[in-house]
C-alpha cells in the first residue's frame, strides 16, 4: 500500500454547484484542509453549521512538518471526537534535555503534575494528524452532519460586496463561482486569500536556515526532546532530536544564513551531517529532507468583515516552541462557537470582534515567546552570544541559570485575561490558573475527566453545590453540570478550581475557556456574565 | 551572613534576558564591555555583602562548574 500522503483521500468529484444556474450560496466556506481548516470544519459540523471545506489538493501533506501537538490541542481534539486515535498513534513525551557542547546542562518535565487526561505533548507527523481528522470528518458525514470536502478546488479569487462573499474556484473541469456568508481562510503562510484581499503581513524575518531530516532507524534514545547548543557534530550551531511514530526520528540542524540550499539538500551532503550526529555505524534511511527559514509576523487584524483568517495565514512563528499548528487549532476552537451563535441569531455579529482581539493577543504572546527563543538559539550580536554561553555554562551547576536557558518555550494556550467576554471573578482567592479568560484545566472526575464532561455548549458548572435548571428563559443553550470534589481522589479538582473555598460556580464557554466564577449560584450575576460572554445580546 | 543565592529568583527570566540583550543593542564591543562593568558595579553595591560577592567572583571565575 502506498504511504498515506500519496493517496487521494478526497479525490475531485464534480459538484452540482458547478452546474448551478446561479452561484450556490453556503453559510460557511473554509479554505485549506490542513490541521486548522479541518479542525474548524469538524467543529462547525458538530454544531450542525453547514460547512464546505475546499482544498487545492486532494491528500494530506507530505513530510512530517508540524510534529509536536500540545496538550491543549489534544483536549480540543477530544471535544471534536478524535483525541484518542491521535494519542494512540502519536509518541507521548513530557521530558526534555538540553546539551551545551558535550555536556548535559539542563533537563525538564513539562507535566510533572498528575490528574490530566492528556500528556504535555505527542509527536505525530502532520500527515497522520490530518488523516485522523479526515477520518473523523467522514464519520460525521456518515452521521448526517452537514460537512462537505472538495478536493482539487483551488480558490483563485475572492470578492466581497453587500450581498456576501464571492469565490472563484478552479477545478479539473474548469472554474465555477461560489458564494458564502462567512469565509474562513486557513490557506497557510502564503495565503492566496490574504493576497487577493491585498492585506498586510508584518513582522521579522530571521536570517537562518534549518535542515530538517526525517530518518528511519533503530535507536535507543529515550522518548524526549533533546536540544543541543554548539554540539561537536554541528559546531557553532544548534540541533534538535525528536522521536516520531513508525520508527522515524526528526532531526533539525541549524545551518546558518550563507548556505547554498540546493547543495545542502543533496543526500551526499546530508548523510555525513547525520553520521556526525548519530555515529558512523548508525544504520538509518532518509524519509524526508527539507530546508526552512522562518519569520515571526502576523496580520494586523484576523477578522475582515466576514472573512476570518486562522492559523499560518494569520500569523507565523519560529518553530521553537511548537506554537504554529497548536495556536492555529486554538484559532479554530475560538471562532467555531462564535460563528454558531451568530448564525443562529443568538449572538450579535459583533461577537466576532472578540475572535480578532483574543487571537491577536494569543499570536502576540506566541510571537514574543518564539522570538525570544530564536534570539537565544541564534544570538544576533557578539555580546548576545557571550551572555548566551554564560547562561549555558552556569546552568549545569547553578539552578538560577536554568530558567534562562531558552531552547523553545513550549506551546501553552493563551489566557484571555483582558477579554471583554469575561465576566466577574467573584470567587475569593480563586486559583489563578482557572481565572476568567483561562482555558479550563483538566482534572479527574469519577472514572472520567472534567473536560470531557463539558460537551460543546456553554456550561454552568457547580462544584459541591447544586444548580437549578437553566433551560427556559435564556435563548442560549446552557448545559448545567454539577460535580463533587470527593469524586476526585487526587484532590486536583479542589486545588485547581476551589482554592480554599468549599464550593464554586463556573461559567465556561463552548471553547472551554472560563468566562466567570462565583462562590454561589446567583441568577442575576450569571445572566450578566452570559450576556458578556456572548457579545451582549441575550 | 547569608549565602549567594543560586536558586531561581528572577520574577520574569525571559523578560529580563530580553531587556539585558536589548540594553546592548547598537553598542561596539568596547561599549558593551563598559556597560557590563557598570552593571556589575551597580549590582555589587546592591548586594553589599563582601563574602557573597567573593563567592560570586569565585563561581564566575570557575567557568560555571
XYZ file of C-alpha atoms in Angstrom:
603
model
C 0.000 0.000 0.000
C 1.206 3.489 -0.791
C 2.027 5.855 2.075
C -0.957 7.726 3.423
C 0.259 11.000 1.928
C 0.392 9.503 -1.556
C -3.301 8.627 -1.628
C -6.070 10.859 -2.928
C -8.114 10.795 0.286
C -10.675 13.262 -1.016
C -10.465 12.976 -4.798
C -12.059 15.554 -7.047
C -15.715 14.914 -7.806
C -17.901 17.189 -9.811
C -20.352 19.034 -7.569
C -23.877 20.052 -8.562
C -22.733 23.576 -7.588
C -20.621 23.585 -10.758
C -23.734 23.194 -12.906
C -25.961 25.580 -10.950
C -27.544 28.413 -12.911
C -26.710 30.917 -10.190
C -23.752 30.547 -7.807
C -24.588 28.276 -4.875
C -24.530 30.020 -1.533
C -23.043 28.405 1.597
C -23.256 29.747 5.165
C -19.586 28.967 5.822
C -16.769 28.070 3.442
C -13.443 27.020 4.943
C -10.442 27.162 2.615
C -7.497 24.866 3.311
C -7.734 21.288 4.595
C -4.651 21.429 6.797
C -4.861 20.882 10.566
C -6.563 24.253 11.179
C -9.110 24.091 8.353
C -10.010 20.518 9.232
C -10.451 21.417 12.907
C -12.676 24.382 12.010
C -14.797 22.238 9.667
C -15.199 19.460 12.256
C -16.155 21.902 14.985
C -18.763 23.649 12.828
C -20.199 20.343 11.580
C -20.542 19.073 15.157
C -22.564 22.204 15.906
C -24.729 21.478 12.832
C -23.477 24.549 10.992
C -23.351 23.609 7.305
C -19.733 23.882 6.232
C -17.944 23.445 2.902
C -14.207 22.753 3.027
C -12.155 23.472 -0.106
C -8.571 22.493 -0.826
C -6.429 22.842 -3.924
C -5.038 19.358 -3.255
C -6.737 16.029 -2.603
C -4.434 14.498 0.002
C -2.715 15.059 3.325
C 0.582 16.929 3.462
C 3.915 15.374 2.545
C 6.727 15.237 5.094
C 6.409 15.398 8.850
C 6.132 19.231 9.052
C 4.347 20.140 12.305
C 5.135 17.237 14.600
C 4.559 18.403 18.178
C 0.923 18.528 19.202
C 0.345 20.048 22.619
C -1.966 19.014 25.423
C -4.449 21.801 24.642
C -4.673 20.637 21.015
C -5.398 17.105 22.224
C -8.098 18.417 24.547
C -9.698 20.283 21.657
C -9.491 17.113 19.554
C -11.185 15.213 22.390
C -14.040 17.681 22.130
C -14.135 17.093 18.357
C -14.187 13.339 18.949
C -10.756 12.326 17.680
C -8.300 12.831 20.545
C -7.861 9.145 21.301
C -6.717 7.963 17.828
C -4.181 10.806 17.807
C -2.781 9.795 21.180
C -2.816 6.110 20.187
C -0.846 6.848 17.034
C 1.444 9.504 18.472
C 4.545 9.261 20.602
C 3.843 10.691 24.059
C 6.513 12.788 25.711
C 6.792 15.168 28.663
C 10.540 15.415 29.189
C 13.407 17.197 27.527
C 17.160 17.572 27.837
C 19.407 20.440 26.838
C 23.062 19.947 25.931
C 25.837 22.521 25.541
C 28.900 21.320 23.702
C 29.327 17.798 25.134
C 27.605 18.386 28.476
C 24.012 17.975 29.569
C 23.215 21.278 31.257
C 19.515 21.070 31.916
C 16.520 18.774 31.851
C 12.832 19.475 32.267
C 9.484 17.788 32.750
C 6.614 19.698 31.168
C 3.914 17.823 33.041
C 5.207 16.932 36.443
C 1.634 17.132 37.724
C -0.817 14.221 37.889
C -4.524 14.425 37.162
C -4.579 15.282 33.469
C -6.119 13.060 30.815
C -3.627 14.142 28.148
C 0.171 14.392 28.150
C 2.093 17.630 27.626
C 2.849 16.643 24.041
C 2.589 13.965 21.440
C 4.799 13.775 18.397
C 2.968 12.862 15.257
C 3.670 13.558 11.613
C 1.323 16.249 10.315
C 0.022 13.877 7.647
C -1.103 11.400 10.319
C -2.788 14.217 12.239
C -4.624 15.356 9.111
C -5.568 11.773 8.223
C -7.180 11.239 11.648
C -9.184 14.460 11.286
C -10.245 13.485 7.771
C -11.429 10.136 9.051
C -13.431 11.930 11.730
C -14.944 14.145 9.023
C -16.051 11.030 7.134
C -17.631 9.701 10.342
C -19.569 12.921 10.806
C -20.754 12.761 7.209
C -21.949 9.208 7.813
C -23.903 10.502 10.824
C -25.544 13.048 8.544
C -23.681 16.122 9.813
C -23.630 18.987 7.283
C -19.988 18.909 6.182
C -18.524 18.518 2.709
C -14.925 18.486 1.480
C -13.991 19.196 -2.130
C -10.547 18.208 -3.366
C -8.701 19.983 -6.191
C -10.908 23.023 -5.723
C -8.438 25.887 -5.852
C -9.691 29.318 -4.872
C -8.396 31.797 -7.466
C -10.274 34.915 -6.478
C -12.283 36.439 -3.646
C -14.506 39.493 -3.875
C -16.847 40.996 -1.312
C -19.903 43.178 -1.571
C -23.027 43.915 0.464
C -24.642 40.643 -0.575
C -21.781 38.432 0.611
C -18.504 36.889 -0.434
C -17.882 35.524 -3.921
C -15.209 32.923 -4.613
C -13.857 31.849 -7.967
C -12.815 28.220 -7.793
C -10.639 26.387 -10.322
C -11.198 22.641 -10.795
C -10.084 19.944 -13.252
C -13.415 20.654 -15.035
C -12.777 24.369 -15.188
C -13.788 27.281 -12.980
C -17.027 27.966 -11.117
C -18.311 30.526 -8.678
C -19.456 30.086 -5.079
C -20.991 32.452 -2.590
C -20.530 32.433 1.162
C -21.895 34.299 4.144
C -18.669 33.640 6.006
C -15.231 32.657 4.755
C -12.588 31.091 6.997
C -9.156 31.330 5.382
C -6.928 28.531 6.639
C -4.855 28.587 3.483
C -1.419 28.704 5.067
C 1.533 31.049 5.413
C 1.409 32.128 1.762
C -2.397 32.580 1.996
C -3.697 33.356 -1.510
C -6.856 34.796 0.080
C -4.748 37.284 2.028
C -3.148 38.314 -1.268
C -6.473 38.554 -3.140
C -7.676 40.926 -0.449
C -4.438 42.929 -0.531
C -3.887 42.559 3.200
C -0.710 43.229 5.133
C 1.556 40.758 6.898
C 4.187 42.466 9.028
C 6.975 41.102 11.170
C 10.521 39.991 11.412
C 12.377 37.608 9.117
C 15.113 35.566 10.778
C 18.262 35.115 8.769
C 18.920 31.473 9.330
C 18.381 28.104 7.688
C 17.485 24.822 9.274
C 17.845 21.409 7.714
C 15.056 19.020 8.697
C 15.675 15.342 8.164
C 13.262 12.558 8.975
C 15.295 9.382 9.375
C 14.143 5.860 9.959
C 16.391 3.979 12.356
C 16.579 1.620 15.284
C 17.874 3.773 18.108
C 17.715 3.691 21.842
C 17.401 7.409 22.529
C 14.647 7.929 25.104
C 11.334 9.484 24.086
C 12.351 13.018 24.957
C 13.066 16.320 23.257
C 16.844 16.703 23.005
C 18.312 20.056 22.140
C 21.980 20.874 21.586
C 23.686 24.253 21.664
C 27.021 24.243 19.844
C 27.457 20.440 19.723
C 30.663 18.831 18.387
C 28.702 17.458 15.412
C 27.327 20.857 14.384
C 29.828 23.427 15.655
C 28.588 26.909 16.339
C 25.020 25.887 15.544
C 22.148 24.083 17.236
C 20.444 20.712 16.799
C 17.158 19.146 17.832
C 16.108 15.497 18.024
C 12.548 14.245 18.341
C 11.017 10.792 18.104
C 8.032 10.238 15.823
C 5.863 7.153 15.280
C 6.844 4.443 12.757
C 10.484 4.332 13.950
C 11.125 7.770 12.464
C 13.302 10.406 14.121
C 13.111 14.076 13.343
C 16.419 15.915 13.261
C 16.706 19.699 12.903
C 20.191 21.024 12.204
C 20.863 24.741 12.148
C 22.922 25.630 9.069
C 23.411 29.382 9.298
C 22.459 32.038 6.772
C 25.087 31.831 3.999
C 24.366 28.454 2.509
C 23.509 27.055 -0.885
C 20.133 25.430 -0.324
C 20.347 23.216 -3.350
C 23.763 21.870 -2.339
C 22.773 21.328 1.295
C 19.672 19.381 0.265
C 21.726 16.788 -1.637
C 21.767 13.415 0.042
C 25.551 13.147 -0.314
C 25.813 16.248 1.904
C 23.033 15.396 4.340
C 24.257 11.874 5.143
C 27.677 12.968 6.524
C 25.971 15.574 8.738
C 23.665 12.907 10.149
C 26.513 10.416 10.623
C 28.447 13.038 12.562
C 25.488 13.261 14.908
C 24.342 9.645 15.055
C 27.717 7.909 14.729
C 29.474 6.372 11.730
C 27.910 2.967 12.365
C 24.321 4.197 12.710
C 22.007 2.478 10.257
C 19.312 4.782 9.013
C 17.370 5.677 5.914
C 16.225 9.126 4.879
C 12.461 9.607 4.740
C 12.213 13.317 4.032
C 14.534 16.326 3.827
C 13.664 19.968 3.812
C 15.392 23.271 4.480
C 13.441 26.030 6.082
C 13.873 29.587 7.162
C 11.238 31.403 9.150
C 9.547 34.604 10.109
C 7.703 35.881 13.138
C 4.809 38.019 11.945
C 1.096 38.448 11.955
C -1.697 40.245 10.144
C -2.820 43.441 11.809
C -6.352 42.019 12.101
C -7.582 38.419 11.793
C -11.210 39.346 11.074
C -12.030 41.402 7.990
C -15.783 41.699 7.870
C -16.967 38.159 7.414
C -13.609 36.855 6.256
C -11.696 35.257 9.123
C -8.040 34.294 8.967
C -6.892 31.381 11.118
C -3.580 29.575 11.573
C -0.499 30.329 9.461
C -2.481 32.589 7.127
C -2.918 34.989 10.065
C 0.306 34.502 11.996
C 3.659 32.790 11.753
C 6.196 31.988 14.433
C 9.591 30.349 14.588
C 9.288 26.583 15.092
C 10.929 26.615 18.556
C 8.078 26.037 20.953
C 5.628 24.229 18.669
C 3.449 27.309 18.576
C 2.413 27.167 14.912
C -0.128 24.414 14.360
C -1.077 24.385 18.046
C -2.066 28.047 18.033
C -3.893 27.603 14.734
C -6.038 24.868 16.275
C -6.872 27.286 19.094
C -7.935 29.863 16.483
C -10.420 27.335 15.082
C -11.556 26.485 18.620
C -12.162 30.172 19.301
C -14.094 31.023 16.149
C -16.357 27.982 15.653
C -18.710 28.568 18.587
C -18.920 32.279 17.861
C -19.921 31.567 14.260
C -22.522 29.094 15.502
C -24.181 31.632 17.825
C -24.067 34.400 15.215
C -25.582 32.176 12.517
C -28.277 31.041 14.974
C -29.059 34.663 15.700
C -28.433 34.205 19.421
C -25.356 36.452 19.436
C -24.658 39.688 17.550
C -22.246 39.689 14.645
C -20.000 41.971 16.695
C -19.117 38.925 18.826
C -16.623 38.041 16.093
C -14.552 41.088 17.019
C -13.610 39.115 20.137
C -12.110 36.451 17.844
C -9.908 39.140 16.399
C -8.904 40.541 19.784
C -8.381 37.265 21.620
C -6.438 35.526 18.906
C -4.298 38.599 18.098
C -3.420 38.619 21.813
C -2.528 34.918 21.607
C -0.480 35.457 18.434
C 1.468 38.270 20.090
C 2.214 36.001 23.029
C 3.377 33.239 20.688
C 5.461 35.615 18.598
C 7.067 37.108 21.729
C 7.989 33.686 23.091
C 9.239 32.247 19.847
C 11.212 35.404 19.032
C 12.941 35.253 22.418
C 13.779 31.582 21.863
C 15.164 32.326 18.431
C 17.293 35.179 19.759
C 18.720 32.847 22.414
C 19.344 29.991 19.972
C 20.797 32.273 17.298
C 22.419 35.239 19.077
C 22.395 38.298 16.850
C 25.493 40.000 18.255
C 28.808 39.044 19.828
C 27.716 40.231 23.260
C 24.433 38.336 22.954
C 26.499 35.260 22.175
C 28.681 35.860 25.246
C 25.636 36.060 27.526
C 24.025 33.018 25.903
C 27.126 30.910 26.503
C 27.463 32.272 30.043
C 23.917 31.140 30.833
C 24.589 27.681 29.405
C 27.902 27.490 31.226
C 26.304 28.336 34.581
C 23.176 26.208 34.107
C 24.788 22.872 34.868
C 25.928 23.790 38.385
C 23.670 26.713 39.288
C 19.899 26.279 39.229
C 19.204 30.017 38.819
C 20.531 29.949 35.244
C 18.274 27.125 34.101
C 15.109 29.162 33.636
C 17.164 31.453 31.394
C 18.093 28.590 29.034
C 15.729 29.073 26.132
C 15.600 26.299 23.547
C 11.911 26.964 22.947
C 9.117 27.899 25.345
C 6.701 25.132 24.527
C 3.159 25.895 23.495
C 0.631 26.610 26.201
C -2.785 28.093 25.472
C -3.270 31.831 25.905
C -5.254 33.137 28.861
C -7.521 35.892 27.566
C -7.329 37.786 30.845
C -8.366 41.143 29.428
C -11.104 39.892 27.116
C -14.385 41.793 27.172
C -16.158 38.431 27.048
C -15.020 37.811 30.613
C -17.487 38.285 33.436
C -16.647 38.757 37.074
C -14.104 36.830 39.093
C -16.089 36.745 42.327
C -14.551 33.613 43.860
C -12.464 34.839 46.812
C -8.872 33.700 46.411
C -9.862 31.553 43.435
C -6.927 29.703 41.806
C -5.008 31.841 39.308
C -4.933 29.158 36.619
C -8.736 28.992 36.374
C -9.464 32.725 36.444
C -11.768 34.177 33.771
C -10.133 34.054 30.354
C -8.096 30.936 31.152
C -8.755 27.632 29.407
C -10.374 25.204 31.839
C -7.772 22.929 33.397
C -8.478 19.209 33.291
C -8.993 17.188 36.477
C -10.242 13.691 37.272
C -13.974 13.361 37.923
C -15.107 9.890 38.957
C -13.845 7.461 36.312
C -13.597 10.202 33.705
C -12.318 13.728 33.247
C -13.684 17.209 33.739
C -13.004 18.437 30.210
C -14.729 15.514 28.522
C -17.861 16.174 30.575
C -18.135 19.797 29.408
C -19.562 18.997 25.955
C -19.985 21.640 23.253
C -22.422 24.174 24.725
C -21.922 26.916 27.257
C -21.624 25.201 30.637
C -22.667 26.325 34.078
C -20.575 24.178 36.378
C -21.409 23.740 40.039
C -18.711 22.252 42.237
C -20.029 20.907 45.564
C -23.267 22.821 45.000
C -26.495 22.013 43.223
C -27.795 24.288 40.472
C -31.298 24.917 39.199
C -32.244 24.028 35.632
C -31.149 26.813 33.273
C -33.355 25.831 30.351
C -36.183 28.214 29.513
C -35.818 31.946 29.876
C -32.486 32.267 28.098
C -32.335 31.719 24.360
C -28.784 30.432 24.633
C -28.220 26.733 25.147
C -26.611 26.335 28.550
C -25.705 22.946 29.962
C -25.862 22.649 33.708
C -23.325 20.328 35.271
C -22.642 19.594 38.906
C -19.693 17.672 40.283
C -18.293 16.880 43.716
C -14.681 17.199 44.763
C -14.972 13.872 46.548
C -15.235 12.326 43.056
C -11.558 13.194 42.639
C -9.351 11.129 44.911
C -6.288 13.137 43.842
C -7.668 16.400 45.179
C -6.792 18.077 41.884
C -10.295 19.413 41.290
C -10.287 21.189 44.657
C -6.812 22.598 44.138
C -7.477 23.752 40.556
C -10.996 25.172 40.985
C -11.758 25.930 44.627
C -8.617 27.025 46.402
C -9.781 27.458 49.996
C -13.455 27.729 49.042
C -15.835 24.889 49.834
C -17.816 25.317 46.637
C -17.869 27.320 43.416
C -19.918 28.064 40.313
C -18.122 28.474 36.980
C -19.457 29.745 33.666
C -17.492 28.096 30.843
C -17.565 28.991 27.135
C -18.002 26.331 24.444
C -14.249 26.527 23.735
C -13.727 25.594 27.404
C -12.343 28.994 28.369
C -13.635 30.216 31.699
C -15.965 33.215 31.455
C -16.759 33.961 35.106
C -16.865 32.360 38.564
C -18.666 32.838 41.870
C -18.809 31.238 45.314
C -22.557 30.565 44.984
C -25.351 30.490 42.445
C -26.601 33.973 41.631
C -29.128 34.065 38.842
C -28.697 37.761 38.029
C -24.901 37.642 38.045
C -24.907 34.577 35.817
C -27.261 36.238 33.360
C -24.988 39.269 33.129
C -21.892 37.100 32.583
C -23.713 35.064 29.958
C -24.594 38.247 28.109
C -20.994 39.466 28.261
C -19.604 36.084 27.140
C -21.792 36.069 24.045
C -21.234 39.613 22.908
C -24.011 41.323 24.841
C -27.339 40.450 23.257
C -29.123 37.647 25.101
C 25.905 36.063 56.641
C 23.602 34.612 54.010
C 24.896 32.545 51.114
C 24.954 33.543 47.467
C 21.502 32.668 46.158
C 21.899 30.444 43.111
C 18.289 29.230 43.133
C 15.979 30.749 40.517
C 14.994 34.209 41.771
C 14.087 36.249 38.673
C 10.376 37.071 38.511
C 10.374 37.176 34.690
C 13.521 35.424 33.487
C 12.763 35.674 29.758
C 11.727 39.302 30.022
C 14.880 40.205 31.948
C 17.084 38.401 29.431
C 15.433 40.221 26.549
C 15.945 43.579 28.289
C 19.588 42.710 29.022
C 20.333 41.948 25.390
C 18.354 44.967 24.223
C 20.466 47.220 26.503
C 23.497 46.271 24.398
C 21.863 46.922 21.064
C 23.915 49.104 18.749
C 26.970 49.212 21.035
C 30.520 48.464 19.953
C 32.256 45.580 21.789
C 34.176 48.150 23.873
C 30.977 49.974 24.773
C 29.327 46.653 25.682
C 32.205 45.693 27.932
C 31.962 49.070 29.644
C 28.209 48.637 30.081
C 28.785 45.246 31.664
C 31.361 46.700 34.044
C 28.968 49.435 35.161
C 26.166 46.900 35.530
C 28.298 44.602 37.709
C 29.314 47.507 39.949
C 25.698 48.631 40.347
C 24.522 45.141 41.251
C 27.518 44.540 43.537
C 26.638 47.634 45.524
C 23.059 46.404 45.796
C 24.285 43.057 47.159
C 26.726 44.761 49.514
C 27.884 41.705 51.478
C 31.598 41.100 50.899
C 31.503 37.302 51.376
C 28.637 36.891 48.957
C 30.426 38.986 46.355
C 33.640 36.990 46.766
C 31.669 33.760 46.430
C 30.077 35.076 43.214
C 33.505 36.015 41.879
C 34.792 32.507 42.630
C 31.841 30.869 40.899
C 32.065 33.129 37.868
C 35.817 32.543 37.602
C 35.279 28.781 37.689
C 33.555 28.803 34.269
C 30.325 27.839 35.950
C 31.204 24.342 37.078
